[in-house]
Amino acid sequence: MNAHERYAMLEREPFRQVGGRSQTVKGSFDSIADVFRHREMLGLLVRRDLKSRYKDSALGFLWTLVRPLTQLAIYYVVIGHFLGAARGIPDFAIYVFTGLTAYTLFAEIVSTGTSSIVSNAGLIKKVQLPREVFPLASVGSALFNFAIQLGILLVAALILGVFPAHWDLLYAIPSLVLLVTVGTALALLLSAWNVYLRDIGYLLEVVLMVMLWASPIVYAFSMVKSVLGPSILLEIYTNNPLTLAVLGFQKAFWVGGNGSAEFPPAEYPDQLLLRMLIAIGISLVFLVISQRVFTRLQGNFAQEL
């Protein structure tokens, strides 16, 4: 086929719009269907992210545990024992690691998802495929790392004799759904904005650091409640999606919160499950809005990159 024939063949190809302009919910369903048609590519991107992250390293996937375990050691020693937080919280190591497992999943989805479009600039310029697969691949790799950390948490609980064999374990389901939904919505939204404004990545690091300390991971929810009292500030703090998910994980995996002869039962917000279900509903709406914003902005990705 010579050049003239190739040009003639390209002219016969139907025009395909990049960056859908539909503002309806149908546009979101069309995008989901498009991503589903490219599910094999999505799986390949997830495996590529996991392999490239630890390429040529001697310990490989074990590095996924180094950061949370290092954080656990610091918080356990410094905050738990030097500052005395462990005196009022039974099984403090399990308590902290439970919160860190939830936070790490959320932070990894948002941070790697935000940089996913920019870091795949070369592929985006050359291959035609729904751009949503890049943030979604970050979600997939984050869930894989989360599964490893959760496995370590359960093994540690089993060894320490505090395995969570109770019905509250079901709280893990809405907690996980909430983290993934909110994280995916933010990843889609911020990944598109990051193409046009690269400060988003730096700002996100600061916000994630604030969110780490704005959730009851290394301190108890009862401490915040006693300081803020029954106020609007307490409601804002409690209804933060990350706080609700962390509390749900603690209720599911932290047996020490059930109380003992030495410690009273841990305090949780009233109607915790209802709060989580409402937050999931709001986060689903936020996810649809984020996807529509992503679709509107993706049309100029190639030029901006």
mmCIF file with all atom_site columns, N, CA, C and O in Angstrom, residues 46-64:
data_model
loop_
_atom_site.group_PDB
_atom_site.id
_atom_site.type_symbol
_atom_site.label_atom_id
_atom_site.label_alt_id
_atom_site.label_comp_id
_atom_site.label_asym_id
_atom_site.label_entity_id
_atom_site.label_seq_id
_atom_site.pdbx_PDB_ins_code
_atom_site.Cartn_x
_atom_site.Cartn_y
_atom_site.Cartn_z
_atom_site.occupancy
_atom_site.B_iso_or_equiv
_atom_site.pdbx_formal_charge
_atom_site.auth_seq_id
_atom_site.auth_comp_id
_atom_site.auth_asym_id
_atom_site.auth_atom_id
_atom_site.pdbx_PDB_model_num
ATOM 1  N N  . VAL A 1 46 ? -2.297 -2.516 34.932 1.00 0.00 ? 46 VAL A N  1
ATOM 2  C CA . VAL A 1 46 ? -2.148 -2.809 36.361 1.00 0.00 ? 46 VAL A CA 1
ATOM 3  C C  . VAL A 1 46 ? -0.898 -3.650 36.596 1.00 0.00 ? 46 VAL A C  1
ATOM 4  O O  . VAL A 1 46 ? -0.085 -3.351 37.486 1.00 0.00 ? 46 VAL A O  1
ATOM 5  N N  . ARG A 1 47 ? -0.733 -4.695 35.785 1.00 0.00 ? 47 ARG A N  1
ATOM 6  C CA . ARG A 1 47 ? 0.455  -5.554 35.952 1.00 0.00 ? 47 ARG A CA 1
ATOM 7  C C  . ARG A 1 47 ? 1.730  -4.782 35.632 1.00 0.00 ? 47 ARG A C  1
ATOM 8  O O  . ARG A 1 47 ? 2.754  -4.956 36.304 1.00 0.00 ? 47 ARG A O  1
ATOM 9  N N  . ARG A 1 48 ? 1.687  -3.909 34.632 1.00 0.00 ? 48 ARG A N  1
ATOM 10 C CA . ARG A 1 48 ? 2.872  -3.113 34.291 1.00 0.00 ? 48 ARG A CA 1
ATOM 11 C C  . ARG A 1 48 ? 3.235  -2.169 35.433 1.00 0.00 ? 48 ARG A C  1
ATOM 12 O O  . ARG A 1 48 ? 4.409  -2.013 35.784 1.00 0.00 ? 48 ARG A O  1
ATOM 13 N N  . ASP A 1 49 ? 2.216  -1.522 36.050 1.00 0.00 ? 49 ASP A N  1
ATOM 14 C CA . ASP A 1 49 ? 2.478  -0.618 37.180 1.00 0.00 ? 49 ASP A CA 1
ATOM 15 C C  . ASP A 1 49 ? 3.153  -1.364 38.322 1.00 0.00 ? 49 ASP A C  1
ATOM 16 O O  . ASP A 1 49 ? 4.108  -0.867 38.936 1.00 0.00 ? 49 ASP A O  1
ATOM 17 N N  . LEU A 1 50 ? 2.645  -2.560 38.622 1.00 0.00 ? 50 LEU A N  1
ATOM 18 C CA . LEU A 1 50 ? 3.193  -3.322 39.746 1.00 0.00 ? 50 LEU A CA 1
ATOM 19 C C  . LEU A 1 50 ? 4.617  -3.788 39.457 1.00 0.00 ? 50 LEU A C  1
ATOM 20 O O  . LEU A 1 50 ? 5.485  -3.747 40.335 1.00 0.00 ? 50 LEU A O  1
ATOM 21 N N  . LYS A 1 51 ? 4.857  -4.225 38.210 1.00 0.00 ? 51 LYS A N  1
ATOM 22 C CA . LYS A 1 51 ? 6.192  -4.717 37.866 1.00 0.00 ? 51 LYS A CA 1
ATOM 23 C C  . LYS A 1 51 ? 7.201  -3.572 37.773 1.00 0.00 ? 51 LYS A C  1
ATOM 24 O O  . LYS A 1 51 ? 8.333  -3.687 38.250 1.00 0.00 ? 51 LYS A O  1
ATOM 25 N N  . SER A 1 52 ? 6.804  -2.457 37.148 1.00 0.00 ? 52 SER A N  1
ATOM 26 C CA . SER A 1 52 ? 7.747  -1.350 36.946 1.00 0.00 ? 52 SER A CA 1
ATOM 27 C C  . SER A 1 52 ? 8.108  -0.662 38.255 1.00 0.00 ? 52 SER A C  1
ATOM 28 O O  . SER A 1 52 ? 9.199  -0.127 38.405 1.00 0.00 ? 52 SER A O  1
ATOM 29 N N  . ARG A 1 53 ? 7.175  -0.689 39.217 1.00 0.00 ? 53 ARG A N  1
ATOM 30 C CA . ARG A 1 53 ? 7.420  0.011  40.477 1.00 0.00 ? 53 ARG A CA 1
ATOM 31 C C  . ARG A 1 53 ? 8.605  -0.578 41.227 1.00 0.00 ? 53 ARG A C  1
ATOM 32 O O  . ARG A 1 53 ? 9.366  0.130  41.868 1.00 0.00 ? 53 ARG A O  1
ATOM 33 N N  . TYR A 1 54 ? 8.768  -1.894 41.149 1.00 0.00 ? 54 TYR A N  1
ATOM 34 C CA . TYR A 1 54 ? 9.844  -2.557 41.912 1.00 0.00 ? 54 TYR A CA 1
ATOM 35 C C  . TYR A 1 54 ? 10.823 -3.277 40.986 1.00 0.00 ? 54 TYR A C  1
ATOM 36 O O  . TYR A 1 54 ? 11.453 -4.235 41.382 1.00 0.00 ? 54 TYR A O  1
ATOM 37 N N  . LYS A 1 55 ? 10.910 -2.786 39.744 1.00 0.00 ? 55 LYS A N  1
ATOM 38 C CA . LYS A 1 55 ? 11.815 -3.388 38.772 1.00 0.00 ? 55 LYS A CA 1
ATOM 39 C C  . LYS A 1 55 ? 13.258 -3.272 39.251 1.00 0.00 ? 55 LYS A C  1
ATOM 40 O O  . LYS A 1 55 ? 13.688 -2.239 39.747 1.00 0.00 ? 55 LYS A O  1
ATOM 41 N N  . ASP A 1 56 ? 14.000 -4.379 39.105 1.00 0.00 ? 56 ASP A N  1
ATOM 42 C CA . ASP A 1 56 ? 15.427 -4.452 39.464 1.00 0.00 ? 56 ASP A CA 1
ATOM 43 C C  . ASP A 1 56 ? 15.686 -4.322 40.959 1.00 0.00 ? 56 ASP A C  1
ATOM 44 O O  . ASP A 1 56 ? 16.841 -4.174 41.365 1.00 0.00 ? 56 ASP A O  1
ATOM 45 N N  . SER A 1 57 ? 14.656 -4.320 41.792 1.00 0.00 ? 57 SER A N  1
ATOM 46 C CA . SER A 1 57 ? 14.896 -4.276 43.240 1.00 0.00 ? 57 SER A CA 1
ATOM 47 C C  . SER A 1 57 ? 15.003 -5.699 43.782 1.00 0.00 ? 57 SER A C  1
ATOM 48 O O  . SER A 1 57 ? 14.359 -6.619 43.266 1.00 0.00 ? 57 SER A O  1
ATOM 49 N N  . ALA A 1 58 ? 15.807 -5.887 44.806 1.00 0.00 ? 58 ALA A N  1
ATOM 50 C CA . ALA A 1 58 ? 16.055 -7.231 45.340 1.00 0.00 ? 58 ALA A CA 1
ATOM 51 C C  . ALA A 1 58 ? 14.846 -7.753 46.123 1.00 0.00 ? 58 ALA A C  1
ATOM 52 O O  . ALA A 1 58 ? 14.534 -8.950 46.067 1.00 0.00 ? 58 ALA A O  1
ATOM 53 N N  . LEU A 1 59 ? 14.142 -6.877 46.835 1.00 0.00 ? 59 LEU A N  1
ATOM 54 C CA . LEU A 1 59 ? 13.039 -7.317 47.684 1.00 0.00 ? 59 LEU A CA 1
ATOM 55 C C  . LEU A 1 59 ? 11.684 -7.298 46.973 1.00 0.00 ? 59 LEU A C  1
ATOM 56 O O  . LEU A 1 59 ? 10.728 -7.886 47.465 1.00 0.00 ? 59 LEU A O  1
ATOM 57 N N  . GLY A 1 60 ? 11.611 -6.632 45.831 1.00 0.00 ? 60 GLY A N  1
ATOM 58 C CA . GLY A 1 60 ? 10.369 -6.621 45.046 1.00 0.00 ? 60 GLY A CA 1
ATOM 59 C C  . GLY A 1 60 ? 9.176  -6.103 45.818 1.00 0.00 ? 60 GLY A C  1
ATOM 60 O O  . GLY A 1 60 ? 9.219  -5.018 46.398 1.00 0.00 ? 60 GLY A O  1
ATOM 61 N N  . PHE A 1 61 ? 8.081  -6.897 45.836 1.00 0.00 ? 61 PHE A N  1
ATOM 62 C CA . PHE A 1 61 ? 6.830  -6.441 46.442 1.00 0.00 ? 61 PHE A CA 1
ATOM 63 C C  . PHE A 1 61 ? 6.932  -6.265 47.957 1.00 0.00 ? 61 PHE A C  1
ATOM 64 O O  . PHE A 1 61 ? 6.045  -5.667 48.563 1.00 0.00 ? 61 PHE A O  1
ATOM 65 N N  . LEU A 1 62 ? 7.979  -6.772 48.573 1.00 0.00 ? 62 LEU A N  1
ATOM 66 C CA . LEU A 1 62 ? 8.141  -6.570 50.016 1.00 0.00 ? 62 LEU A CA 1
ATOM 67 C C  . LEU A 1 62 ? 8.280  -5.083 50.354 1.00 0.00 ? 62 LEU A C  1
ATOM 68 O O  . LEU A 1 62 ? 8.003  -4.668 51.478 1.00 0.00 ? 62 LEU A O  1
ATOM 69 N N  . TRP A 1 63 ? 8.726  -4.280 49.336 1.00 0.00 ? 63 TRP A N  1
ATOM 70 C CA . TRP A 1 63 ? 8.847  -2.847 49.580 1.00 0.00 ? 63 TRP A CA 1
ATOM 71 C C  . TRP A 1 63 ? 7.490  -2.202 49.846 1.00 0.00 ? 63 TRP A C  1
ATOM 72 O O  . TRP A 1 63 ? 7.417  -1.116 50.424 1.00 0.00 ? 63 TRP A O  1
ATOM 73 N N  . THR A 1 64 ? 6.397  -2.853 49.408 1.00 0.00 ? 64 THR A N  1
ATOM 74 C CA . THR A 1 64 ? 5.065  -2.294 49.684 1.00 0.00 ? 64 THR A CA 1
ATOM 75 C C  . THR A 1 64 ? 4.784  -2.262 51.179 1.00 0.00 ? 64 THR A C  1
ATOM 76 O O  . THR A 1 64 ? 3.908  -1.527 51.631 1.00 0.00 ? 64 THR A O  1
#
